[in-house]
Coordinates of C-alpha atoms in Angstrom, one line a residue:
M1 CA -42.5 -141.6 -166.9
T2 CA -42.5 -144.6 -164.6
V3 CA -41.2 -148.0 -165.7
G4 CA -41.5 -151.3 -163.8
V5 CA -38.2 -153.2 -163.8
D6 CA -37.8 -156.9 -163.0
G7 CA -34.7 -157.8 -165.1
S8 CA -36.5 -160.0 -167.7
P9 CA -36.0 -159.4 -171.4
P10 CA -39.5 -157.9 -171.8
S11 CA -38.7 -155.5 -168.9
E12 CA -35.5 -154.5 -170.8
G13 CA -37.6 -153.8 -173.9
A14 CA -40.0 -151.7 -171.8
V15 CA -37.0 -149.7 -170.4
R16 CA -35.6 -149.1 -174.0
W17 CA -39.0 -148.0 -175.3
A18 CA -39.7 -145.7 -172.3
A19 CA -36.2 -144.2 -172.4
T20 CA -36.5 -143.1 -176.0
T21 CA -40.0 -141.9 -175.5
A22 CA -39.1 -139.9 -172.3
A23 CA -36.0 -138.4 -173.9
G24 CA -37.9 -137.2 -176.9
R25 CA -40.3 -135.3 -174.7
G26 CA -38.0 -134.1 -172.0
L27 CA -39.5 -136.3 -169.3
T28 CA -37.7 -137.9 -166.4
L29 CA -37.4 -141.7 -166.6
H30 CA -38.3 -143.2 -163.2
L31 CA -37.1 -146.8 -162.9
V32 CA -38.8 -148.8 -160.1
H33 CA -38.5 -152.2 -158.6
A34 CA -40.8 -153.9 -156.0
V35 CA -38.8 -156.3 -153.8
D36 CA -40.2 -159.8 -153.6
F37 CA -40.5 -160.9 -150.0
S38 CA -42.5 -164.1 -150.8
P39 CA -41.5 -167.1 -148.5
A40 CA -39.6 -168.7 -151.4
S41 CA -37.4 -165.6 -151.8
L42 CA -36.3 -165.8 -148.2
L43 CA -35.1 -169.4 -148.3
T44 CA -31.3 -169.6 -149.2
P45 CA -28.8 -172.4 -148.9
T46 CA -26.4 -172.3 -145.9
P47 CA -22.6 -172.7 -146.5
S48 CA -22.6 -176.2 -145.0
S49 CA -25.8 -177.5 -146.5
E50 CA -27.7 -177.5 -149.8
L51 CA -31.0 -177.4 -147.8
P52 CA -32.7 -174.0 -147.7
F53 CA -32.5 -172.0 -144.4
F54 CA -34.5 -169.0 -143.4
R55 CA -32.4 -166.0 -142.6
P56 CA -34.7 -163.1 -141.9
S57 CA -31.9 -160.8 -140.6
E58 CA -30.2 -161.0 -144.0
A59 CA -33.3 -161.1 -146.2
F60 CA -33.7 -157.3 -146.7
E61 CA -29.9 -156.8 -147.3
W62 CA -29.9 -159.4 -150.0
A63 CA -33.1 -158.2 -151.6
E64 CA -31.8 -154.6 -151.6
E65 CA -28.6 -155.6 -153.3
D66 CA -30.4 -157.5 -156.0
A67 CA -32.8 -154.6 -156.5
N68 CA -30.0 -152.1 -156.8
A69 CA -28.3 -154.4 -159.3
L70 CA -31.4 -154.7 -161.4
L71 CA -31.9 -150.9 -161.4
T72 CA -28.3 -150.2 -162.3
A73 CA -28.5 -152.6 -165.2
A74 CA -31.8 -151.0 -166.3
A75 CA -30.3 -147.5 -166.1
E76 CA -27.4 -148.7 -168.3
T77 CA -30.0 -150.1 -170.8
A78 CA -31.8 -146.8 -170.8
R79 CA -28.7 -144.7 -171.4
A80 CA -27.7 -146.9 -174.2
A81 CA -31.0 -146.2 -175.9
A82 CA -31.2 -142.5 -175.0
P83 CA -27.9 -141.1 -173.7
D84 CA -29.4 -137.8 -172.7
V85 CA -32.4 -139.1 -170.7
H86 CA -32.6 -138.0 -167.0
I87 CA -33.0 -141.1 -164.8
T88 CA -34.2 -141.6 -161.2
T89 CA -34.7 -145.0 -159.4
D90 CA -36.6 -146.3 -156.5
I91 CA -37.2 -149.5 -154.5
A92 CA -40.3 -150.5 -152.6
L93 CA -41.3 -153.2 -150.2
T94 CA -45.0 -153.0 -151.1
G95 CA -46.9 -154.9 -153.8
S96 CA -46.0 -153.8 -157.3
A97 CA -49.5 -153.1 -158.5
K98 CA -50.4 -150.9 -155.6
W99 CA -47.2 -149.0 -155.9
L100 CA -47.5 -148.5 -159.6
V101 CA -51.0 -147.1 -159.2
E102 CA -49.8 -144.7 -156.5
L103 CA -47.0 -143.6 -158.9
S104 CA -49.4 -143.1 -161.8
H105 CA -50.9 -140.1 -160.1
R106 CA -47.6 -138.2 -160.7
S107 CA -46.5 -139.9 -163.9
A108 CA -47.2 -139.1 -167.5
M109 CA -47.2 -142.8 -168.3
V110 CA -46.6 -146.2 -166.7
V111 CA -44.7 -148.7 -168.8
L112 CA -44.4 -152.4 -168.2
G113 CA -43.0 -155.4 -170.1
A114 CA -45.5 -158.0 -171.3
T115 CA -44.2 -160.8 -169.1
G116 CA -41.5 -161.2 -166.5
S117 CA -40.1 -163.1 -163.5
T118 CA -41.5 -161.2 -160.5
R119 CA -44.7 -159.6 -159.4
L120 CA -44.1 -156.6 -161.7
G121 CA -43.8 -159.2 -164.5
E122 CA -46.9 -161.2 -163.8
L123 CA -48.7 -158.8 -166.1
L124 CA -50.7 -161.3 -168.1
V125 CA -51.3 -164.0 -165.5
G126 CA -52.2 -162.3 -162.2
S127 CA -54.1 -159.4 -160.8
T128 CA -51.4 -156.8 -161.7
P129 CA -53.0 -155.8 -165.1
V130 CA -56.5 -155.4 -163.6
A131 CA -55.2 -153.3 -160.7
V132 CA -52.8 -151.1 -162.7
V133 CA -55.0 -150.5 -165.8
G134 CA -58.2 -150.5 -163.8
H135 CA -57.0 -147.9 -161.4
S136 CA -54.1 -146.0 -163.0
A137 CA -54.4 -142.2 -163.2
C138 CA -52.4 -142.1 -166.4
P139 CA -52.0 -144.2 -169.6
V140 CA -50.4 -147.6 -169.2
V141 CA -48.2 -149.0 -171.9
V142 CA -47.4 -152.7 -172.2
V143 CA -44.4 -153.2 -174.4
R144 CA -44.5 -156.2 -176.7
G145 CA -42.7 -157.4 -179.8
A146 CA -39.2 -157.1 -181.2
A147 CA -36.9 -154.1 -181.1
P148 CA -38.3 -151.4 -183.3
P149 CA -36.6 -150.3 -186.5
V150 CA -34.6 -147.0 -186.5
P151 CA -36.0 -144.7 -187.7
D152 CA -39.4 -146.1 -186.9
D153 CA -41.9 -144.8 -189.5
R154 CA -44.7 -147.2 -188.8
P155 CA -48.0 -145.6 -187.9
V156 CA -49.8 -145.3 -184.6
V157 CA -53.1 -147.3 -184.6
V158 CA -56.1 -146.3 -182.4
G159 CA -59.4 -148.2 -181.8
V160 CA -62.4 -146.0 -182.3
D161 CA -65.9 -146.9 -181.0
G162 CA -67.6 -143.6 -180.3
S163 CA -67.5 -143.8 -176.5
A164 CA -66.1 -141.1 -174.2
L165 CA -63.1 -143.3 -173.4
S166 CA -62.6 -143.8 -177.1
E167 CA -62.3 -140.1 -177.5
M168 CA -59.6 -140.0 -174.9
A169 CA -57.8 -142.8 -176.7
V170 CA -58.1 -140.9 -179.9
E171 CA -56.6 -137.8 -178.3
A172 CA -53.7 -139.8 -176.9
A173 CA -53.1 -141.5 -180.2
F174 CA -53.0 -138.1 -182.1
E175 CA -50.4 -136.9 -179.5
E176 CA -48.3 -140.0 -180.0
A177 CA -48.4 -139.8 -183.8
S178 CA -47.6 -136.1 -183.7
W179 CA -44.6 -136.6 -181.3
R180 CA -43.4 -139.5 -183.4
G181 CA -43.9 -137.8 -186.7
V182 CA -45.9 -140.6 -188.2
D183 CA -49.4 -141.3 -189.6
L184 CA -52.4 -142.3 -187.5
V185 CA -54.7 -145.2 -188.5
A186 CA -58.2 -145.0 -186.9
V187 CA -59.7 -148.5 -186.8
H188 CA -63.5 -148.8 -186.2
V189 CA -65.2 -152.2 -185.9
W190 CA -69.0 -152.2 -185.9
T191 CA -69.6 -155.4 -183.9
D192 CA -67.6 -157.9 -181.7
M193 CA -68.9 -160.8 -183.7
R194 CA -66.3 -163.1 -185.3
P195 CA -64.9 -162.1 -188.7
G196 CA -67.3 -163.0 -191.5
D197 CA -70.4 -163.7 -189.3
V198 CA -72.2 -160.5 -190.3
E199 CA -71.4 -160.6 -194.0
A200 CA -72.6 -164.2 -194.0
S201 CA -76.1 -162.9 -193.3
P202 CA -76.9 -160.7 -196.4
H203 CA -80.6 -160.8 -195.7
W204 CA -80.1 -158.0 -193.2
F205 CA -76.7 -156.6 -193.9
D206 CA -76.4 -153.7 -196.4
P207 CA -72.7 -153.1 -197.1
V208 CA -73.3 -149.6 -198.7
A209 CA -75.4 -148.3 -195.8
F210 CA -73.0 -149.8 -193.3
E211 CA -70.0 -148.0 -194.9
E212 CA -71.8 -144.7 -195.0
S213 CA -73.0 -144.8 -191.4
E214 CA -69.7 -146.1 -189.9
Q215 CA -67.6 -143.6 -191.8
A216 CA -69.9 -140.9 -190.5
L217 CA -69.3 -142.2 -186.9
V218 CA -65.5 -142.2 -187.4
S219 CA -65.6 -138.7 -188.8
E220 CA -67.5 -137.5 -185.7
C221 CA -65.0 -139.2 -183.4
L222 CA -62.1 -137.5 -185.2
A223 CA -63.7 -134.1 -185.5
G224 CA -61.6 -131.3 -184.2
F225 CA -58.4 -133.3 -183.8
G226 CA -57.2 -132.5 -187.4
D227 CA -57.1 -128.8 -186.5
R228 CA -55.2 -129.5 -183.3
F229 CA -52.7 -131.8 -185.0
P230 CA -52.4 -130.6 -188.6
D231 CA -49.1 -132.5 -188.9
V232 CA -50.8 -135.9 -188.5
T233 CA -52.2 -137.7 -191.6
V234 CA -55.1 -139.9 -190.7
H235 CA -56.2 -143.1 -192.4
R236 CA -59.7 -144.4 -191.6
K237 CA -60.4 -148.2 -191.6
T238 CA -63.9 -149.5 -190.9
Y239 CA -64.8 -153.2 -190.5
V240 CA -68.0 -155.0 -189.9
D241 CA -66.8 -157.5 -187.3
G242 CA -63.8 -159.1 -185.7
P243 CA -62.2 -156.3 -183.6
R244 CA -59.6 -158.5 -182.0
A245 CA -58.5 -160.0 -185.3
H246 CA -58.3 -156.6 -187.1
L247 CA -56.4 -154.7 -184.3
K248 CA -54.0 -157.7 -183.9
A249 CA -53.3 -157.6 -187.6
W250 CA -52.7 -153.9 -187.6
S251 CA -50.3 -154.3 -184.6
E252 CA -48.0 -156.1 -187.0
K253 CA -47.7 -153.0 -189.1
A254 CA -47.8 -150.4 -186.3
Q255 CA -45.4 -149.0 -183.7
L256 CA -48.1 -148.5 -181.1
V257 CA -51.8 -149.5 -180.7
V258 CA -54.0 -147.3 -178.4
V259 CA -57.3 -148.5 -176.9
G260 CA -59.5 -147.3 -174.0
S261 CA -60.3 -148.9 -170.7
R262 CA -63.6 -149.0 -168.8
G263 CA -61.8 -148.5 -165.5
R264 CA -63.8 -151.0 -163.5
G265 CA -63.3 -154.8 -163.4
G266 CA -60.3 -154.9 -165.7
F267 CA -59.9 -154.1 -169.4
A268 CA -62.8 -152.7 -171.4
G269 CA -61.2 -152.8 -174.8
L270 CA -62.5 -151.3 -178.0
L271 CA -65.9 -153.1 -178.0
M272 CA -65.6 -155.9 -175.4
G273 CA -63.2 -156.6 -172.6
S274 CA -61.6 -159.5 -174.6
T275 CA -60.2 -157.0 -177.2
S276 CA -57.7 -155.3 -175.0
N277 CA -56.8 -158.6 -173.3
T278 CA -56.1 -160.2 -176.7
L279 CA -53.9 -157.3 -177.7
L280 CA -51.9 -157.5 -174.4
R281 CA -51.3 -161.2 -175.0
E282 CA -50.8 -161.3 -178.7
A283 CA -50.0 -157.8 -180.2
A284 CA -46.8 -157.5 -182.2
C285 CA -46.1 -154.0 -180.9
P286 CA -46.6 -151.9 -177.6
V287 CA -50.2 -151.4 -176.5
M288 CA -51.3 -148.2 -174.7
V289 CA -54.5 -148.5 -172.5
V290 CA -56.0 -145.1 -171.8
R291 CA -58.5 -144.6 -168.9
P292 CA -60.1 -141.7 -167.0
E293 CA -57.8 -139.7 -164.8
A294 CA -60.1 -140.2 -161.7
S295 CA -59.5 -143.7 -160.4

């Protein structure tokens, strides 16, 4: 399990979440940091002046020292959360997104904090999320929200829309719920329209027919998983519209929300690209984005 480390509070939360998850499944926790060699990072004050001075001969040494300090602190955080977890660390001089995508091919999961102070932390404002989620060979988890309760008995929530990627998200969500010993909430939203828009048009909306057809779709999406995961209790929730609002609301009661990714051009989300983007910005719990293995 690979975790991007940048020393920010969200990064520390990602390390704690990943440590407990890896320990519970017997996985190695791989902590990584991409060194920032931007021009600003190479400007430091000289002993005799407060003005910045470029010292290329010392730049790598300083950067390596800082990176090792960050990784040492992250390892301590991980061991505090999961004393028995096996930890490895690594430093790279390449871009964080490219490196994380490469590491995803030999990782069970890539875990990142929601925001941060370096390129690994620019998850919501730069190209990192598009690159990592759009090309990762494994699920990507973005850790958000406060520290979880212990024990954490909140459910896992999954977005269901009937697509092939949705089926992969459902499978991942069942696995997470089974490993965590909690219930699974399957959320299906018929349309991406705003909450209330469809129900405000009763001349063409039949609530009874809607409920029957959408429950049938959800049943089809979940078929077979009950036999594979008999220990998981499933709760089905269907809504007419407002996927972002409903999944965001469920994130306040969940320990993990799972959605699918289109794999090209960024996040696909449950019904529209904006759904996953909204969750990554505003969810109250970690969000897992599942995509095809081939990237």
